[in-house]
Tab-separated table of C-alpha atoms in Angstrom:
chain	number	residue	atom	x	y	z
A	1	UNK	CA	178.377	28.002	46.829
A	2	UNK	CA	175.139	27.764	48.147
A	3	UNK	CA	176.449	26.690	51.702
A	4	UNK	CA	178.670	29.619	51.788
A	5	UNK	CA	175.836	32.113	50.945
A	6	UNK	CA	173.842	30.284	53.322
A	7	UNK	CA	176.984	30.918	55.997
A	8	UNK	CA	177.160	34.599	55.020
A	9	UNK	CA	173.265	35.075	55.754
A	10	UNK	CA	173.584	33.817	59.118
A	11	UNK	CA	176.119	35.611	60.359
A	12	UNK	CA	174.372	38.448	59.394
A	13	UNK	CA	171.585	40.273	61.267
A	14	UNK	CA	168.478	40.275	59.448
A	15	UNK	CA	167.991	44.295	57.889
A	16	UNK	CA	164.700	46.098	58.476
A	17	UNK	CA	161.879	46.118	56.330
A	18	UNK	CA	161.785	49.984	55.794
A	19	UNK	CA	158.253	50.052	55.128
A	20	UNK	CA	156.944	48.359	57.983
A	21	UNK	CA	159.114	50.632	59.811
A	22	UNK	CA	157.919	54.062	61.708
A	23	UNK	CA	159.392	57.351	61.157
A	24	UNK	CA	161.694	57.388	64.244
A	25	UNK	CA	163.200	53.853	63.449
A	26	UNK	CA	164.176	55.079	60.085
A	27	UNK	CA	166.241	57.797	61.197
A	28	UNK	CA	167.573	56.001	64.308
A	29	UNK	CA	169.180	53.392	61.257
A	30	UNK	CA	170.306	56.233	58.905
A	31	UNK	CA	172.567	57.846	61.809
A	32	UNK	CA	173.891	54.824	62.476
A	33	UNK	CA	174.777	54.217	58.968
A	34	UNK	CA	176.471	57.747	58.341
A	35	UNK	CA	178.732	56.924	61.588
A	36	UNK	CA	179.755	53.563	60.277
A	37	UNK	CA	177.985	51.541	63.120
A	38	UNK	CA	175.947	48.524	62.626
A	39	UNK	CA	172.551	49.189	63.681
A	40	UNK	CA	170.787	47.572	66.017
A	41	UNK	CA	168.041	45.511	66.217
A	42	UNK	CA	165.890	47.385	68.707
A	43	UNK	CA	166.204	51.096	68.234
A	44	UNK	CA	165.546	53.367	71.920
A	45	UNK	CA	161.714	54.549	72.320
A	46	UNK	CA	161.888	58.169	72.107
A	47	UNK	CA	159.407	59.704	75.065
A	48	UNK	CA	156.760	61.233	73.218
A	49	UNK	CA	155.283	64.535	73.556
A	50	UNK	CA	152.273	65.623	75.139
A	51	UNK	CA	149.621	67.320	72.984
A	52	UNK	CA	149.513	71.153	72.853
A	53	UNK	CA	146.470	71.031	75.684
A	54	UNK	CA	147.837	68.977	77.825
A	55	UNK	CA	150.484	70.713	77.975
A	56	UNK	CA	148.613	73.987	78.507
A	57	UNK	CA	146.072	72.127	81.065
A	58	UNK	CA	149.983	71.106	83.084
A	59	UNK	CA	150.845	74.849	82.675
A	60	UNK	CA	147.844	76.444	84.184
A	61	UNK	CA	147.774	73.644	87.101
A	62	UNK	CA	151.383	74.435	87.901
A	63	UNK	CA	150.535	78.302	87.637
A	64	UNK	CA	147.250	77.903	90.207
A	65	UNK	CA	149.631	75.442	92.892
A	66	UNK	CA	152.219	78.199	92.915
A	67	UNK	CA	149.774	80.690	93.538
A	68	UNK	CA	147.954	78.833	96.239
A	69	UNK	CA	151.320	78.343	98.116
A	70	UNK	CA	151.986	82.098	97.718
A	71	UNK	CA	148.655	83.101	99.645
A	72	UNK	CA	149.514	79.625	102.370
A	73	UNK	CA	152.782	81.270	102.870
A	74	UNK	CA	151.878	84.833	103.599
A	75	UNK	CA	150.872	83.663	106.849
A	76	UNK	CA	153.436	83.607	109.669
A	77	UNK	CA	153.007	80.556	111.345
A	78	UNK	CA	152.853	80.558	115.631
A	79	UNK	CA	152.823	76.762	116.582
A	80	UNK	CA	155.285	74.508	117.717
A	81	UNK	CA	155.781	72.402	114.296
A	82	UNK	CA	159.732	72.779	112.558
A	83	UNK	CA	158.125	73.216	109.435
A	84	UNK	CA	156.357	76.342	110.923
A	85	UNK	CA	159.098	77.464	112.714
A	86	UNK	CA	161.523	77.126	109.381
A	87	UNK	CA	159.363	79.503	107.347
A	88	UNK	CA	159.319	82.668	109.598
A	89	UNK	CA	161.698	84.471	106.765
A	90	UNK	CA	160.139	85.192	103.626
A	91	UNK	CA	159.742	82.643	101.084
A	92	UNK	CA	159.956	82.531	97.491
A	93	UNK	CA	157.783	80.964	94.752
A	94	UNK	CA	160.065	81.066	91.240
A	95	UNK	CA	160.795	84.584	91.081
A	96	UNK	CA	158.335	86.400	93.569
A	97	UNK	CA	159.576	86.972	96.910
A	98	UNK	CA	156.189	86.842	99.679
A	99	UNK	CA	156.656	88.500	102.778
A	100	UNK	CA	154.946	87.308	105.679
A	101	UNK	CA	151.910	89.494	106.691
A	102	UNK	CA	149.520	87.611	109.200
A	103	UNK	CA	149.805	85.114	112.004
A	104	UNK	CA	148.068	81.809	111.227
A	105	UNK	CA	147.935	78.795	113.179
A	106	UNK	CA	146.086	75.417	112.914
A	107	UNK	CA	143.457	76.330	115.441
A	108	UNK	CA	142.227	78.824	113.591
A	109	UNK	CA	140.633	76.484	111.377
A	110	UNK	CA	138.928	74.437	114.127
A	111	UNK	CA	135.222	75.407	114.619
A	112	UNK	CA	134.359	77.920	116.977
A	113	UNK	CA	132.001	77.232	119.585
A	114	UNK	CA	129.126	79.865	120.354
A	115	UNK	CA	129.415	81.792	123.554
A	116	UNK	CA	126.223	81.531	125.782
A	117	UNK	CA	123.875	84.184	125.409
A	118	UNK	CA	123.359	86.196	128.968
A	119	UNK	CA	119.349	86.799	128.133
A	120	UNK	CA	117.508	85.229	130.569
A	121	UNK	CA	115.380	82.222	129.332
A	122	UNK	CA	111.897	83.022	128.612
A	123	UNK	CA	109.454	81.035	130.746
A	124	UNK	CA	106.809	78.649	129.259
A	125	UNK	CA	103.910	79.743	127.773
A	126	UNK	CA	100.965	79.631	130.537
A	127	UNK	CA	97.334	79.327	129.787
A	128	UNK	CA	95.160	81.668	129.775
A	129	UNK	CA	92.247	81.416	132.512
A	130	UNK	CA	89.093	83.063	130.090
A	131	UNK	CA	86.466	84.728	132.784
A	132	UNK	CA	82.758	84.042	133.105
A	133	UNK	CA	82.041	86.390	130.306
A	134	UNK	CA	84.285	85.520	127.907
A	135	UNK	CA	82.943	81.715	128.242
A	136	UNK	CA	79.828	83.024	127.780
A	137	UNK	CA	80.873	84.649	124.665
A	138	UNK	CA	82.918	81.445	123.476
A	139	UNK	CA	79.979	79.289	123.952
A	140	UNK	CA	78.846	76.616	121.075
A	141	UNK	CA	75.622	78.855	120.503
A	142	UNK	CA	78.031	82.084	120.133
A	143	UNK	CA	80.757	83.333	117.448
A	144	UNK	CA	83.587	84.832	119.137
A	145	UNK	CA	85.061	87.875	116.961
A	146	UNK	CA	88.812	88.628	117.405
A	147	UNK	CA	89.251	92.256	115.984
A	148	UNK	CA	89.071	95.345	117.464
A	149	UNK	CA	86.047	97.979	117.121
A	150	UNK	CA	87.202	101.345	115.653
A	151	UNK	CA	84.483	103.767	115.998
A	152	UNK	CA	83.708	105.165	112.240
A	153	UNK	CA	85.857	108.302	111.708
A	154	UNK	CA	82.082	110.533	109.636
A	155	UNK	CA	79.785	108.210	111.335
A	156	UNK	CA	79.058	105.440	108.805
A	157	UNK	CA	80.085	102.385	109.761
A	158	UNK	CA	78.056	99.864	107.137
A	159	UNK	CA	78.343	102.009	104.063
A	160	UNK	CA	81.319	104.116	103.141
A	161	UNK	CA	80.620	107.891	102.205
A	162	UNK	CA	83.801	109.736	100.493
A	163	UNK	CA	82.980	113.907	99.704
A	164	UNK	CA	85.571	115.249	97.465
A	165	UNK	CA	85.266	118.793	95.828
A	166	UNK	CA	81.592	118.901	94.149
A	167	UNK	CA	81.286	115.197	94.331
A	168	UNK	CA	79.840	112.605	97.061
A	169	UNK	CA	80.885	108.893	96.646
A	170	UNK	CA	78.458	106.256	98.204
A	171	UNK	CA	80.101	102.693	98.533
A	172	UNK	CA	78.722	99.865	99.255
A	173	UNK	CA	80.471	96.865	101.969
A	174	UNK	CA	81.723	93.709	101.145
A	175	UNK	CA	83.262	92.276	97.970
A	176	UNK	CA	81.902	89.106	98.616
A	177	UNK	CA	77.512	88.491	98.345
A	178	UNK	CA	77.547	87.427	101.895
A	179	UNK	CA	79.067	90.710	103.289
A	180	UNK	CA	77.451	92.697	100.374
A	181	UNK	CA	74.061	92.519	101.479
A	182	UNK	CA	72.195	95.508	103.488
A	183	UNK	CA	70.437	95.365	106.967
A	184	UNK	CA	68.648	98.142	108.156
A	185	UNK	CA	71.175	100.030	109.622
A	186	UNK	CA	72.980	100.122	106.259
A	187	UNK	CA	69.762	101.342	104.800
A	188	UNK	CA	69.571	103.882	107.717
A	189	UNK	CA	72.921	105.206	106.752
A	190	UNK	CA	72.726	105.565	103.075
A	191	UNK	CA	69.401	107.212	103.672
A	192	UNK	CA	71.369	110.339	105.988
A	193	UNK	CA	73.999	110.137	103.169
A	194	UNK	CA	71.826	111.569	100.585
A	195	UNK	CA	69.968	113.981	102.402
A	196	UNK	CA	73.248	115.186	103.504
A	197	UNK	CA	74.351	115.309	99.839
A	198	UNK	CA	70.763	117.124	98.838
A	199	UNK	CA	71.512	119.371	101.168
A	200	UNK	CA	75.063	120.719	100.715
A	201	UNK	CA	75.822	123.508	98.390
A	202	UNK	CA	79.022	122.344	97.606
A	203	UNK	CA	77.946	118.516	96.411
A	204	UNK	CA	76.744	118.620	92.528
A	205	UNK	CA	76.953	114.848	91.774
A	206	UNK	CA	76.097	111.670	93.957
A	207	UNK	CA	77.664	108.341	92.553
A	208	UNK	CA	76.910	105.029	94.018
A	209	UNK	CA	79.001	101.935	93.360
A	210	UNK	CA	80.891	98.828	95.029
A	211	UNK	CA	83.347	97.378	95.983
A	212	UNK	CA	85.407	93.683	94.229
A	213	UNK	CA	83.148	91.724	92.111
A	214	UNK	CA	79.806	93.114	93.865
A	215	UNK	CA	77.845	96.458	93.096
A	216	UNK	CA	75.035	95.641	95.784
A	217	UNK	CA	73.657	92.449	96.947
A	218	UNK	CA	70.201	93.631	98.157
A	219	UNK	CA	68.579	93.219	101.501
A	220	UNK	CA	70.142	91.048	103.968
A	221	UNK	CA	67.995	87.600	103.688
A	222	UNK	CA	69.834	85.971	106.827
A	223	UNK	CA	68.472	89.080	108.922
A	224	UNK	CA	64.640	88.581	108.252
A	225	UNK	CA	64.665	84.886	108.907
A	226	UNK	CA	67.901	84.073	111.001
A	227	UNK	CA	69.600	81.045	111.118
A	228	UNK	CA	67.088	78.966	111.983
A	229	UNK	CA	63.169	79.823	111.341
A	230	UNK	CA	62.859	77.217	113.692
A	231	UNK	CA	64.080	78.589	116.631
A	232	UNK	CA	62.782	82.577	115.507
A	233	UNK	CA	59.644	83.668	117.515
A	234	UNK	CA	56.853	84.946	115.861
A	235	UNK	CA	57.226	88.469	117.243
A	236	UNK	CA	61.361	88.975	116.950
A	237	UNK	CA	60.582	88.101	113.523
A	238	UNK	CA	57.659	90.381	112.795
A	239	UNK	CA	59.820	92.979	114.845
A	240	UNK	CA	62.833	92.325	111.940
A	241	UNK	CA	61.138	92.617	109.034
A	242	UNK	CA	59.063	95.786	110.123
A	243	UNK	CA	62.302	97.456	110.711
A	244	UNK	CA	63.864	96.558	107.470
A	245	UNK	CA	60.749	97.519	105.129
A	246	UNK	CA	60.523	101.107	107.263
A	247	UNK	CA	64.411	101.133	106.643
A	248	UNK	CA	63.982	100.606	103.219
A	249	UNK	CA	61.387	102.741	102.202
A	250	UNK	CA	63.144	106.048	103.610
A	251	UNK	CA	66.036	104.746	101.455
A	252	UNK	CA	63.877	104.810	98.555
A	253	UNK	CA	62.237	107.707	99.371
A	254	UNK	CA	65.651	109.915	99.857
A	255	UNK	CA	66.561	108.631	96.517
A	256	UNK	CA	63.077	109.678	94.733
A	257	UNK	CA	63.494	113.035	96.349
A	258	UNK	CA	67.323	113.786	95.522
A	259	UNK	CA	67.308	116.608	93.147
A	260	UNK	CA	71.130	116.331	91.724
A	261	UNK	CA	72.120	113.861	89.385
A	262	UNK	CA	72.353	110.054	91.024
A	263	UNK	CA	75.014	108.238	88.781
A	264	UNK	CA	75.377	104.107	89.668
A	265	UNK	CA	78.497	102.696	88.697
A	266	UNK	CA	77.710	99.112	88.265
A	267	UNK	CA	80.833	97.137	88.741
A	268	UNK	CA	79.445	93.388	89.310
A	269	UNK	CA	76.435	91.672	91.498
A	270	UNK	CA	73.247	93.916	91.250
A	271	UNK	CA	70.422	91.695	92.705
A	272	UNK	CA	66.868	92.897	94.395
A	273	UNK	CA	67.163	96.268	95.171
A	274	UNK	CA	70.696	96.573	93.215
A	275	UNK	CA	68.538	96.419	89.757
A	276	UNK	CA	65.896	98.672	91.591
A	277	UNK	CA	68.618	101.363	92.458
A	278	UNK	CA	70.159	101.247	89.079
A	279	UNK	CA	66.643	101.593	88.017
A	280	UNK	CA	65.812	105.086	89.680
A	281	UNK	CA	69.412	106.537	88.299
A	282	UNK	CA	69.601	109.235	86.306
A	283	UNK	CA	72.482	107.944	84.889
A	284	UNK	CA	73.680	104.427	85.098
A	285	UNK	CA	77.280	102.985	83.402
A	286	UNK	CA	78.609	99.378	83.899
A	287	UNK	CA	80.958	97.032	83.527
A	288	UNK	CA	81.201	94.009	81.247
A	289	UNK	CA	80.598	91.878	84.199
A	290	UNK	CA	77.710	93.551	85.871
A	291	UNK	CA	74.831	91.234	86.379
A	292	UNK	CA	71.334	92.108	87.152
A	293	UNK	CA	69.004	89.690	89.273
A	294	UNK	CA	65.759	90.020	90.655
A	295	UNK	CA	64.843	87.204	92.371
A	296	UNK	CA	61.741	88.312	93.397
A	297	UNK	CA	60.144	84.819	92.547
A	298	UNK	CA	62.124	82.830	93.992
A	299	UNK	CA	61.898	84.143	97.266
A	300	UNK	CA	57.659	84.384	97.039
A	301	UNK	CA	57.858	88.137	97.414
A	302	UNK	CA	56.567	91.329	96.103
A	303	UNK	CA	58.833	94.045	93.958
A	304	UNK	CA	60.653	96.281	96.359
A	305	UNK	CA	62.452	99.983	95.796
A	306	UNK	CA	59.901	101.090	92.706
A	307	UNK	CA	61.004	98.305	90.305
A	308	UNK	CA	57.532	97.155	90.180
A	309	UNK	CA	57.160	101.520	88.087
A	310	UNK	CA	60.320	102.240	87.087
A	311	UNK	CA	61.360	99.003	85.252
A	312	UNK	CA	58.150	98.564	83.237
A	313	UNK	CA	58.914	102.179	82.178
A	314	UNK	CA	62.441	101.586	80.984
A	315	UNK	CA	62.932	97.957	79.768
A	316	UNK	CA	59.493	98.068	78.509
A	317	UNK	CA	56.540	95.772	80.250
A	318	UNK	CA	57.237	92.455	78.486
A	319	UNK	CA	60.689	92.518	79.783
A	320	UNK	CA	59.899	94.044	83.041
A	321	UNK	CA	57.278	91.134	83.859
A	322	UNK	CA	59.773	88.088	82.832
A	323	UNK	CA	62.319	90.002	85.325
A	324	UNK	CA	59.825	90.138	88.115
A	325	UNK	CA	57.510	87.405	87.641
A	326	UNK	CA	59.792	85.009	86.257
A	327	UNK	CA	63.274	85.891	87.837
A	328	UNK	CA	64.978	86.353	84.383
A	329	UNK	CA	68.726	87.620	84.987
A	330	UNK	CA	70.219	90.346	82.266
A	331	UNK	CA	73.880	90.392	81.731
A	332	UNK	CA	75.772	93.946	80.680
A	333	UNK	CA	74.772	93.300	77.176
A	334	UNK	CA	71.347	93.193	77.553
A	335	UNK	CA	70.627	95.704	80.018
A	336	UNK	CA	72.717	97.924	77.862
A	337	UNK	CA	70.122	97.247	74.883
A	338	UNK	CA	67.201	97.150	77.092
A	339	UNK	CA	67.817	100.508	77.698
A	340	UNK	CA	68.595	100.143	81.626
A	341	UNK	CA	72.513	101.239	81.298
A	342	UNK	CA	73.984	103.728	78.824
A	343	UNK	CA	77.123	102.289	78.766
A	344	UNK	CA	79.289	99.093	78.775
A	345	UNK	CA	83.200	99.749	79.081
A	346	UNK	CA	85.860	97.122	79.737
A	347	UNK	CA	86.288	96.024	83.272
A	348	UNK	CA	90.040	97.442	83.766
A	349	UNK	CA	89.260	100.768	81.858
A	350	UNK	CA	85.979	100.797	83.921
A	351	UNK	CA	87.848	100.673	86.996
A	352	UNK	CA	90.868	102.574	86.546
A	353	UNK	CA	89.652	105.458	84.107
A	354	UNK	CA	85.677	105.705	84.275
A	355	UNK	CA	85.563	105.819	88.000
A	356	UNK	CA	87.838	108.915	88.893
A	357	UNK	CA	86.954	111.038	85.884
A	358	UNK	CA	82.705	110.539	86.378
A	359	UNK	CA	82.402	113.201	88.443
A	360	UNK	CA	84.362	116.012	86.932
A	361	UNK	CA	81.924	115.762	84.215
A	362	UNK	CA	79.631	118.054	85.966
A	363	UNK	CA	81.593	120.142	88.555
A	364	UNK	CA	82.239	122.807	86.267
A	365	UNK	CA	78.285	123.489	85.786
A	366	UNK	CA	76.283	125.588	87.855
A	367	UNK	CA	73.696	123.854	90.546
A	368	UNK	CA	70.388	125.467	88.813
A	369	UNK	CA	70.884	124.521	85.555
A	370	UNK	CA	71.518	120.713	86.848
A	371	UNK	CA	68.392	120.646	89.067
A	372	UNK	CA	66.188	121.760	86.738
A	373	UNK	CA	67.306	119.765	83.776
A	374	UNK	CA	67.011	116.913	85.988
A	375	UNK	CA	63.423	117.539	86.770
A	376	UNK	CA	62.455	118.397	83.040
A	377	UNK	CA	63.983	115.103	82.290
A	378	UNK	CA	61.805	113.146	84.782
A	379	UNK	CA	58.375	114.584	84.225
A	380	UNK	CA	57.650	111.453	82.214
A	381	UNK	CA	57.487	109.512	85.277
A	382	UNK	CA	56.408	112.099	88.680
A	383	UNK	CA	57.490	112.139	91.701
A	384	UNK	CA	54.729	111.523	93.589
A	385	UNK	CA	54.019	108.285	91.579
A	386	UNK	CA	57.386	106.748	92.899
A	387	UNK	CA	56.213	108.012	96.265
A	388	UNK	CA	52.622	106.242	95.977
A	389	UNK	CA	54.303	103.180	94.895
A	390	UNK	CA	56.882	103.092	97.055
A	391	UNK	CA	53.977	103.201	99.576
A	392	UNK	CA	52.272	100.208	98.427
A	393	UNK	CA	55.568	97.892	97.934
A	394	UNK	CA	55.576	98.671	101.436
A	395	UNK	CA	52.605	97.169	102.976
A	396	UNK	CA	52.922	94.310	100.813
A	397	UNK	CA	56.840	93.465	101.688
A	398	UNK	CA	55.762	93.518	105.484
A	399	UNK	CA	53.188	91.056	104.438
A	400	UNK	CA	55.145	88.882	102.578
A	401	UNK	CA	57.870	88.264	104.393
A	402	UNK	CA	55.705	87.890	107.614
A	403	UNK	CA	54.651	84.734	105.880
A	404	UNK	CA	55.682	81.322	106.544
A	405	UNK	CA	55.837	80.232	102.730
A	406	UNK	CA	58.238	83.222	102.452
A	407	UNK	CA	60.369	82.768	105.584
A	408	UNK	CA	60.924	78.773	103.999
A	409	UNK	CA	61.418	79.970	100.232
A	410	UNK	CA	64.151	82.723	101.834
A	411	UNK	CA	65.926	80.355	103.985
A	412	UNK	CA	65.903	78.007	101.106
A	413	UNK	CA	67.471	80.082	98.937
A	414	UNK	CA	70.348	81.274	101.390
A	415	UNK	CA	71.114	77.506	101.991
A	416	UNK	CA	71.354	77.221	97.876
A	417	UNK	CA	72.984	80.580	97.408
A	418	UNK	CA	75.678	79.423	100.258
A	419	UNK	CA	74.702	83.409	101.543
């Protein structure tokens, strides 16, 4: 018995383990079994199916190749090729019929070469052969400027004078110190500007003011002692500096006798006679980076444009004396509470707003009553005191700066300065 069952499991195949089995198998061996067949030992691999995005990725590649060879295909082809030749009728892409529409060939898509241009070729550059006096004005001793002289349209040419209705605006050069700094023709200038301005009907206000970072940088150091005190003769230099103080007092004394309203807009650098100017305003309003210097010390100098009067008189004389004797520097703050400004406004609103809408303040008055309220205001300090000392800073600036301690303390000064 047992050999026979042992026979009958032989000739058997061995059945499959349904739970080792996959899905497919199974009902691969249940068909087989409803149609009476033996099944087999190795059921066929169904081909599986792609996922739902590859399928859509196949779909939209198929969709973008037929498209491609719809737009390849609207061109009629011209060369030689039998594949160009076969596909002069229209062609068809699944259901679309194309029509040909242009002629395209392969050399079409070879690069086209550039055509020579028919200008004629410039020739080199030649050298320019500089006469005898433009090597004199090149030479190592001389600065050659390269810009063009334009002749001042009112006749100013180191200050710049604007007259608008009822109102005369004085600027002064240079937004840098360097540039910023007077010589005696500036002086000259602003000196024909305000008697101009005293004199015209029409003119009820005079403001004064800078340009950039700089209000007004003072006299021009580099002019009384030159590059080099050195190389400066005695008498060029006395000539210099005898110009500039006659220069300067006629400046000062146009301002003293100016009777309409002097307003200084004090947008930066005030130093030496920038402090004194701002001094013998009427009316004085800065910006919260106006800076006063008077460096009067430093350079071995005397007081110049009535500081040595008008500061004691405002700022008080305890003040006034550390200015000038001891070169103390004020910033916006404190000249504001010193008394020397009324006013301290933010630089943008100082710039943009204060500037343009000064001078409307006092258009709408009449002449006379501004004249004589601004010579009931100054009978505290006369006129003929600013006159006397103007006089006297006068005679002791031409001897000062005559000086050889002075010339040295100057030129050591513009070589710290960087002026």
């Amino acid at each position: 018995m047992e050999t026979d069952s042992a026979a009958v499991q032989d000739d058997t195949t061995p059945l499959k383990n349904y739970s080792t089995t996959s899905e497919t198998e199974r009902e691969f061996i249940q068909d087989q079994a409803a149609a009476g067949d033996e099944p087999s030992a190795t059921p066929p691999v169904k081909k599986p199916l792609l996922p739902k995005k590859a399928r859509d990725a196949l779909a939209l590649i198929t969709r973008r190749s037929v498209r491609v060879l719809a737009k390849m295909t609207e061109y009629e082809p011209t060369g030689t090729s039998e594949t160009h030749t076969k596909s002069n009728e229209s062609t068809s892409v699944g259901k679309t019929a194309i029509t040909p529409k242009k002629s395209f060939s392969t050399s079409d898509l070879r690069p086209k070469t550039k055509t020579p241009s028919k200008r004629k070729p410039t020739p080199p550059r030649q050298k320019r052969d500089l006469s005898q006096a433009s090597k004199e004005r090149c030479s190592p001793g001389k600065i050659a400027l390269r810009h063009t002289y334009r002749p001042p349209a009112n006749g100013y040419e180191y200050i710049t004078v604007r007259k608008e209705h009822g109102h005369v605006a004085i600027i002064f050069p240079g937004d840098v110190t360097s540039r910023a700094m007077l010589r005696p023709e500036a002086f000259a200038e602003l000196t024909n500007a305000l008697r101009v301005a005293d004199s015209d009907n029409n003119c009820k206000i005079v403001t004064v003011t800078g340009c950039g970072g700089v209000f007004c940088a003072g006299v021009d150091l580099t002019y009384l002692v030159g590059s080099d005190l050195a190389g400066r003769r005695n008498a060029v230099r006395k000539h210099d500096v005898n110009n500039m103080a006659e220069k300067l007092r006629d400046a000062v004394n146009a301002i003293i006798n100016l009777s309409k309203p002097l307003v200084s807009l004090v947008n930066g650098l005030a130093r030496g006679f920038g402090t004194a100017l701002v001094a013998l305003s009427d009316i004085a309003y800065a910006s919260e980076r106006a800076v006063f210097e008077t460096p009067y010390a430093a350079l071995l100098q005397t007081p110049e444009g009535c500081a040595s009067l008008s500061l004691p008189s405002i700022v008080g004389p305890a003040m006034a004396k550390d200015m000038l004797m001891m070169g103390r520097t004020l910033c916006a703050e404190e000249a504001y509470k010193a008394g020397l400004v009324s006013q301290v406004y933010i630089h943008e609103f100082f710039i943009h707003e204060l500037k343009p809408t000064v001078p409307e303040c006092m258009i709408d008055k009449p002449l006379s009553i501004i004249r004589q309220t601004k010579k009931m205001v100054q009978r505290h300090l006369g006129r003929y005191d600013l006159q006397e000392c103007n006089e006297d800073e006068y005679a002791n600036l031409r001897n000062s700066w005559q000086a050889e301690e002075c010339c040295k303390a100057i030129l050591a000064y513009v070589e710290r300065e960087r002026l």
